[in-house]
Coordinates of C-alpha atoms and ligand atoms in Angstrom, one line a residue:
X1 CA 9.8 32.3 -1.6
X2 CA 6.4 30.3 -1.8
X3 CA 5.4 29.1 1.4
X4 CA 6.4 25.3 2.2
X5 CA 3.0 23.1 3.2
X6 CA 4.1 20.4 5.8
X7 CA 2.1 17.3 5.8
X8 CA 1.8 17.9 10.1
X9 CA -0.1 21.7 9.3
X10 CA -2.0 19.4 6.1
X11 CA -3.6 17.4 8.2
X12 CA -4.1 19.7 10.8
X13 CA -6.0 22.2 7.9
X14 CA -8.1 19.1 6.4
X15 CA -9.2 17.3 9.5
X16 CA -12.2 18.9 9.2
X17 CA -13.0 16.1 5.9
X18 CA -12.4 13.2 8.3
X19 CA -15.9 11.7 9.6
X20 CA -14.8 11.2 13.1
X21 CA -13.8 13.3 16.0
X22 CA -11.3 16.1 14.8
X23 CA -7.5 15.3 16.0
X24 CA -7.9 11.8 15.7
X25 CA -6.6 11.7 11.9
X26 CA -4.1 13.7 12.6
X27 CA -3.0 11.5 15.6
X28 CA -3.3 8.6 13.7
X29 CA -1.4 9.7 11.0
X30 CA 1.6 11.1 13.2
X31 CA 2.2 7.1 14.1
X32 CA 3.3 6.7 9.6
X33 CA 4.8 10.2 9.5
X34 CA 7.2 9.4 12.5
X35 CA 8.1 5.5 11.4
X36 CA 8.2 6.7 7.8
X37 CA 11.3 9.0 8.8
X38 CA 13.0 6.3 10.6
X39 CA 12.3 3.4 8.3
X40 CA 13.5 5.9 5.1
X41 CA 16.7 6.5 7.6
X42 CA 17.3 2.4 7.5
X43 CA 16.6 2.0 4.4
X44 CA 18.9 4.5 3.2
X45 CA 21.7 3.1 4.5
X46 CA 21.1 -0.3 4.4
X47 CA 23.8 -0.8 2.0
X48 CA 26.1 0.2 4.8
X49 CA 24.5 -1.7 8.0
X50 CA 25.7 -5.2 8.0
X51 CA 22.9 -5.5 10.8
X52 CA 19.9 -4.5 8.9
X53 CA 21.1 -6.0 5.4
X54 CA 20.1 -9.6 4.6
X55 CA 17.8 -12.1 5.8
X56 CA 17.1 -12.3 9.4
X57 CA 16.4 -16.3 9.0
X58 CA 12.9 -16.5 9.5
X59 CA 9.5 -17.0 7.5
X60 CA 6.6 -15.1 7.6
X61 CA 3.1 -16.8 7.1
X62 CA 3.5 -17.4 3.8
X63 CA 6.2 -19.0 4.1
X64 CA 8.7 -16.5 2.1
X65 CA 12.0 -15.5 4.2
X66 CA 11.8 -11.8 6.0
X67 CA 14.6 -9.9 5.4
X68 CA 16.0 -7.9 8.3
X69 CA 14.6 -4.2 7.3
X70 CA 11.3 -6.1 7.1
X71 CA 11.2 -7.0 10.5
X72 CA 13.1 -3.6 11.8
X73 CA 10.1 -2.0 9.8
X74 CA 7.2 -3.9 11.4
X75 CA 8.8 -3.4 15.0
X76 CA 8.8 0.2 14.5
X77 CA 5.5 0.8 13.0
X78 CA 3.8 -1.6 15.5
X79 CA 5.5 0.6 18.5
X80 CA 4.7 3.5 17.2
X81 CA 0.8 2.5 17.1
X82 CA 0.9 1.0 20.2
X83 CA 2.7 4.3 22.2
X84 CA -0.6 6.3 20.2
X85 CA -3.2 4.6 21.9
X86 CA -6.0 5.1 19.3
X87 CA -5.3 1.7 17.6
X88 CA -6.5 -1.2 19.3
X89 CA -5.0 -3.5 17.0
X90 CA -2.8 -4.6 14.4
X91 CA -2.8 -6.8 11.1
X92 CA 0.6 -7.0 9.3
X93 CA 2.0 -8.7 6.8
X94 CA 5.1 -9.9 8.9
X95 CA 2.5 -11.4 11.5
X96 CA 0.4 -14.4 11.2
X97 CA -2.1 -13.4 13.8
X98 CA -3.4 -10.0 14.4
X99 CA -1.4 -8.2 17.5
X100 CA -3.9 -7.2 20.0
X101 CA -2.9 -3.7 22.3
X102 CA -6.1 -4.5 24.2
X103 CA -6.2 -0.8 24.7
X104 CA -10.2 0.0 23.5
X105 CA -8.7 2.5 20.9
X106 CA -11.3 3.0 18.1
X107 CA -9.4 2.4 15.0
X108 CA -7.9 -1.1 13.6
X109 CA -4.8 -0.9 11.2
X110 CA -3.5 -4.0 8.2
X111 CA -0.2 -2.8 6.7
X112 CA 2.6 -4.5 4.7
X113 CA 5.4 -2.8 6.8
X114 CA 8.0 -3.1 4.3
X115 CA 6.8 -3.7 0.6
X116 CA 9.0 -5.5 -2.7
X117 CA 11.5 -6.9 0.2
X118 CA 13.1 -8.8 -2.2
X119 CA 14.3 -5.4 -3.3
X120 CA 15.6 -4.3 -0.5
X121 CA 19.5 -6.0 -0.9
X122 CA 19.6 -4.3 -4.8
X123 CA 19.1 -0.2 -4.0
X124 CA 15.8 -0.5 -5.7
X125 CA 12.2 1.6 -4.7
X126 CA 10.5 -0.4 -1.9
X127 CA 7.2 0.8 0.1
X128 CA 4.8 0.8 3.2
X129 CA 1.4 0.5 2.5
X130 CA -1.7 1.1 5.4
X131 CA -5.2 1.4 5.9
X132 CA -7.1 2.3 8.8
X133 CA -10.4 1.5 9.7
X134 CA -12.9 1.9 12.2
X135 CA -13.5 -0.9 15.0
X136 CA -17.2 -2.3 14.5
X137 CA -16.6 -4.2 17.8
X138 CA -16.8 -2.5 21.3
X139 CA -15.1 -3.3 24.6
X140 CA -11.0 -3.5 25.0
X141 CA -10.2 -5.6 22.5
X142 CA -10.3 -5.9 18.8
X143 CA -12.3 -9.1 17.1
X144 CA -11.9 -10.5 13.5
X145 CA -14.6 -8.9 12.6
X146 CA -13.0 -5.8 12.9
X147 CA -10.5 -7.2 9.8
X148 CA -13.1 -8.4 7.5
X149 CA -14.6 -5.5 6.5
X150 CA -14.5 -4.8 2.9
X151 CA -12.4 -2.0 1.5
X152 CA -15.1 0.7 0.9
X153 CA -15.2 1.0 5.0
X154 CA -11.6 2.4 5.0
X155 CA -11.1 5.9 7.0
X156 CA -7.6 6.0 5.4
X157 CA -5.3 4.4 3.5
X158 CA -1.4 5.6 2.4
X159 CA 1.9 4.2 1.3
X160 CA 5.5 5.5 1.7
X161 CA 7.9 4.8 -1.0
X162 CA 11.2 5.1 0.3
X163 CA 12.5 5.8 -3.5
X164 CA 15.0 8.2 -5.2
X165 CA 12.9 10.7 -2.5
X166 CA 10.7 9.3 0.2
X167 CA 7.1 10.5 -0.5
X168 CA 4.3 9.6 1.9
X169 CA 0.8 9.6 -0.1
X170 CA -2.7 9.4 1.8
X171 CA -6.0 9.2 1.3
X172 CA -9.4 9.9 3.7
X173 CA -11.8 9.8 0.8
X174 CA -11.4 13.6 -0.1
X175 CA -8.9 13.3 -3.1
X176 CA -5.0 12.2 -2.5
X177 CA -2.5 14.6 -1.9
X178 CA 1.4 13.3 -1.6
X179 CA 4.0 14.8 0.5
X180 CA 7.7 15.0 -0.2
X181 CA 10.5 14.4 2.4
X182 CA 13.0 17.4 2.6
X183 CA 16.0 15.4 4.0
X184 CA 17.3 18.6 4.4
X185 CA 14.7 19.5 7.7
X186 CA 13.3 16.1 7.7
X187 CA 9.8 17.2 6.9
X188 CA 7.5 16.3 4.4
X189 CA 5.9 18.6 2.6
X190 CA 3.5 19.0 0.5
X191 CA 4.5 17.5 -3.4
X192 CA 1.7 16.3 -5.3
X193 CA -1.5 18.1 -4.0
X194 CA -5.1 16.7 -5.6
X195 CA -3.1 13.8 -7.3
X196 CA -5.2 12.6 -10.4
X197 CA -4.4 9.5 -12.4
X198 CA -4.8 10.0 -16.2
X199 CA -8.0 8.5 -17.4
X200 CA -5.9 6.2 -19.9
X201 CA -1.9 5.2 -20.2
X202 CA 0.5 3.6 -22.3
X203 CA 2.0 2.0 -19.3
X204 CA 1.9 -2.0 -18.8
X205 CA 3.5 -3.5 -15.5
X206 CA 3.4 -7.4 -14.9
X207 CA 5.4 -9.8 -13.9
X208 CA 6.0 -11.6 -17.7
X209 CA 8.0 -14.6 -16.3
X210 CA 4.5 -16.1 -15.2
X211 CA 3.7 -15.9 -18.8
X212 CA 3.1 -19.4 -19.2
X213 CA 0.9 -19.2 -16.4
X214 CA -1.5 -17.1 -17.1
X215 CA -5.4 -17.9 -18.2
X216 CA -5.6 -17.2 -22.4
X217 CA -7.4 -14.0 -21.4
X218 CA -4.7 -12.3 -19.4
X219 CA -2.3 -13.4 -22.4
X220 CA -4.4 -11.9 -24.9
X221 CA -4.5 -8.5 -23.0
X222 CA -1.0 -8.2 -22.4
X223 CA -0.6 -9.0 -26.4
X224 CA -3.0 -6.3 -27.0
X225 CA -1.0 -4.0 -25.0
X226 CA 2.6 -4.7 -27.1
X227 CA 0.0 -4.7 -30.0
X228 CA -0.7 -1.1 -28.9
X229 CA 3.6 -0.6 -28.6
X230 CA 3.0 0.8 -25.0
X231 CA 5.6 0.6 -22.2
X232 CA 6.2 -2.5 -20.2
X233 CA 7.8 -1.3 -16.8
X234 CA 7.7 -3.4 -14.0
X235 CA 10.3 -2.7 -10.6
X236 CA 8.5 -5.7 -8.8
X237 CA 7.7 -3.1 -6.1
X238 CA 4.1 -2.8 -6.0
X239 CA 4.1 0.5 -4.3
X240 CA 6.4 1.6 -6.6
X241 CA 4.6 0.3 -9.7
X242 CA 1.6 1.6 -9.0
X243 CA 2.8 5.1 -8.1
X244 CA 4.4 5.9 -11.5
X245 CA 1.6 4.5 -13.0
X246 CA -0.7 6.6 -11.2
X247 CA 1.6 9.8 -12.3
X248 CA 2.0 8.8 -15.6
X249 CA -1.0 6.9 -16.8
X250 CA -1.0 3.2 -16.9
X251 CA -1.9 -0.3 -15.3
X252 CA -0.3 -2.9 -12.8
X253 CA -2.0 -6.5 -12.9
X254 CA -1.2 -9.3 -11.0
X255 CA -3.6 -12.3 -12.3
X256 CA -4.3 -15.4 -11.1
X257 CA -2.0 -18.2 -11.9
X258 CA -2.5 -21.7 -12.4
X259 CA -0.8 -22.6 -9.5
X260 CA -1.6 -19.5 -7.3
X261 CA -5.4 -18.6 -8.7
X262 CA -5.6 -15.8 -6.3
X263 CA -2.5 -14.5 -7.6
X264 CA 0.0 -13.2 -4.7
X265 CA -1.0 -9.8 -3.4
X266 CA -3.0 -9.5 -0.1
X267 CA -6.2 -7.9 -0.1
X268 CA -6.1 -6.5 2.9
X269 CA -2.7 -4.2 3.1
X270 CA -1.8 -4.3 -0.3
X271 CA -4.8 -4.4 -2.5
X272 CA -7.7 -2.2 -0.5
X273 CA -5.4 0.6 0.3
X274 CA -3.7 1.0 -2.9
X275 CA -7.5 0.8 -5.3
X276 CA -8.9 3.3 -1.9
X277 CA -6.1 6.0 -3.6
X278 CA -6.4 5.2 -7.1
X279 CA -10.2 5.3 -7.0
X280 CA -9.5 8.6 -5.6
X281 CA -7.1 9.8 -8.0
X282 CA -9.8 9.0 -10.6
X283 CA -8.8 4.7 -11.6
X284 CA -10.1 2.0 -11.4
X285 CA -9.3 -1.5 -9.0
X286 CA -10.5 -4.9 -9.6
X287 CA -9.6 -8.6 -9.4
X288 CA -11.0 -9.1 -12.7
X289 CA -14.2 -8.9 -12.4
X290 CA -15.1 -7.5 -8.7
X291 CA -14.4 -4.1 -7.5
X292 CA -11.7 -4.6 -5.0
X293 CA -13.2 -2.5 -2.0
X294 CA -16.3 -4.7 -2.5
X295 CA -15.1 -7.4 -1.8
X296 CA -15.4 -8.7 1.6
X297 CA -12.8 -10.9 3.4
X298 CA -12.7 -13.8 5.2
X299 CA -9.2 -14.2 5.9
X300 CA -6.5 -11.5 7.1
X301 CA -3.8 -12.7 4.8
X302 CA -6.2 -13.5 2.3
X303 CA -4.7 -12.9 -1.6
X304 CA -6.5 -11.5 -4.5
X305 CA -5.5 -10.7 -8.6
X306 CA -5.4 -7.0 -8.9
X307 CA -5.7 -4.9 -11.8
X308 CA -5.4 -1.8 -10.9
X309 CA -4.6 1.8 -12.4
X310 CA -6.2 3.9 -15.2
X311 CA -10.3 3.4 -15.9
X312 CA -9.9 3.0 -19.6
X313 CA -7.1 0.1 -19.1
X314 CA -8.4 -1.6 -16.2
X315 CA -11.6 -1.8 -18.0
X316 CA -10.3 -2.9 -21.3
X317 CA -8.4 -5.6 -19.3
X318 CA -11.8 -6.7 -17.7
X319 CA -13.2 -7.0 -21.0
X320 CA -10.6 -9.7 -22.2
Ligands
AHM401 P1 6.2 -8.7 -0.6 O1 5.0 -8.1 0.2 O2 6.6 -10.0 0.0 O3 7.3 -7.8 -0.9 O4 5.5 -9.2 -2.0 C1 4.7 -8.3 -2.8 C2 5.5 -7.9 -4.0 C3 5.0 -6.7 -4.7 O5 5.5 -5.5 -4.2 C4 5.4 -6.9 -6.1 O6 4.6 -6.2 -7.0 C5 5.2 -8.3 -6.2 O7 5.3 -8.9 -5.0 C6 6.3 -8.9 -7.0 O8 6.1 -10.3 -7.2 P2 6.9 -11.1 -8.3 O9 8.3 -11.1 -7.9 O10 6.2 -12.4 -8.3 O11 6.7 -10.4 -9.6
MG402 MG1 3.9 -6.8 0.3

């Protein structure tokens, strides 16, 4: 029998690739790996749970309703990095402000705890997407400035899709390698090592009900696209979308809209983490004109369009 990889002895074996002090990766990573397991545990049987189903009755900054697991998820993840100690703070999605552990740890983390909540209630794929970056600040506690760098200053980035198997995927800027849990031992192993996106796709994945919405230009690609008789697939789970699309060749936009010009996804834990793994895996991510980890934030829940996925699609897109 071939010998089983675990993403613990992975890390352990590449740490060497990560520009700071050796264990630190692997400690930082532990913090996903552990709340990965427990959130994939909720979230596979939250069609059982009467307590984690549903809406918990509050908003969220932007205003849209969190749904219970969303709130279970960003408890969990948030304790974890605290317990850790090399995180000194956190952005989220399911906060408005950043949470502060005042603990001088070196490393700031943004994540969308629970990504595509709104498929949460319907069995469908939903995600966790996070990037870690290095404090620019010193002393105990984190600053703003710390958040605002641009995406190209990320020390990692991942997601966990918590799908028909729970994969976590990650990314140091050496290639992307994706990791399989065996509910079995609860271990993930090594999957998908040296993932590489295909340099083209027949895969098109937007959200078509804001047809009427969209700038000419966006219209005309996505009529080039059924011109061209590819695939429209869209789960309305970015971390989902984006991972078949990064298996199987293809491209996820999410344009500006009249009414919402910088479309809905967040650059900071949706956007720069995502386009830090599929620039690795060979793609391309913009927001239509800009590469996405150039872009420098002034906000933490700032959004921005995304087109993201295969070179020769994201590039024919930016040509429209
Ligand atoms: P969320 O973070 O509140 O779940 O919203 C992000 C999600 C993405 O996962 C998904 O691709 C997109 O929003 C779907 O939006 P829409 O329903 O407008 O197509
Ligand atoms: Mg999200």
């Amino acid at each position: 029998m071939a010998k089983v990889k675990t993403l613990a002895e992975f890390i352990v074996e590449r740490q060497h690739e990560f520009t700071y002090a050796t264990g630190e990766l692997s400690q930082l990573l532990t913090s996903f790996r552990l709340a990965g397991k427990m959130v994939n545990r909720e979230v596979n049987k939250a069609g059982l749970a009467e307590d984690i189903l549903g809406a918990q009755g509050s908003e969220n900054v932007q205003g849209e309703q969190q749904q219970k697991l969303d709130v279970y998820a960003n408890d969990l993840f948030i304790r974890m990095l605290r317990n850790q100690g090399m995180v000194c703070a956190v952005a989220s999605e399911e906060n408005d402000d950043v949470v502060h552990f005042d603990n001088g740890g070196k490393y700031v983390v943004t994540m969308d705890p629970l990504d595509g909540s709104s498929n949460i209630d319907v069995n469908v794929s939903i995600g966790t997407i996070f990037s870690i970056y290095r404090r620019v600040s010193t002393g105990p506690s984190a600053t703003l400035e710390d958040f605002m760098q641009p995406g190209t200053a990320q020390v990692a980035a991942g997601y966990l899709i918590y799908g028909s198997s729970t994969m976590l995927v990650y990314t140091t800027g050496h290639g992307v390698n994706g990791f399989t849990l065996d509910p079995s031992i609860g271990t993930f192993c090594l999957s998908h090592p040296n993932m590489t996106t295909p340099p083209d796709g027949s895969i098109y994945s937007v959200n078509e009900g804001n047809w009427h919405e969209f700038a000419p230009d966006v219209r005309a690609y996505i009529e080039d696209c059924k011109k061209r008789k590819m695939s429209a697939r869209y789960i309305g789970s970015l971390v989902a979308d984006v991972h078949r699309n990064l298996l199987k060749g293809g491209i996820y936009l999410y344009p500006g809209t009249q009414k919402a010009p910088k479309g809905k996804l967040r650059l900071l834990y949706e956007a720069n983490p995502l386009a830090m793994i599929v620039e690795q895996a060979g793609g391309m991510a913009t927001d239509g004109t800009t590469r996405i980890l150039e872009i420098t934030p002034s906000a933490l829940h700032q959004r921005t369009p995304l087109y993201i996925g295969s070179r020769a699609m994201v590039e024919q897109a930016m040509k429209r």
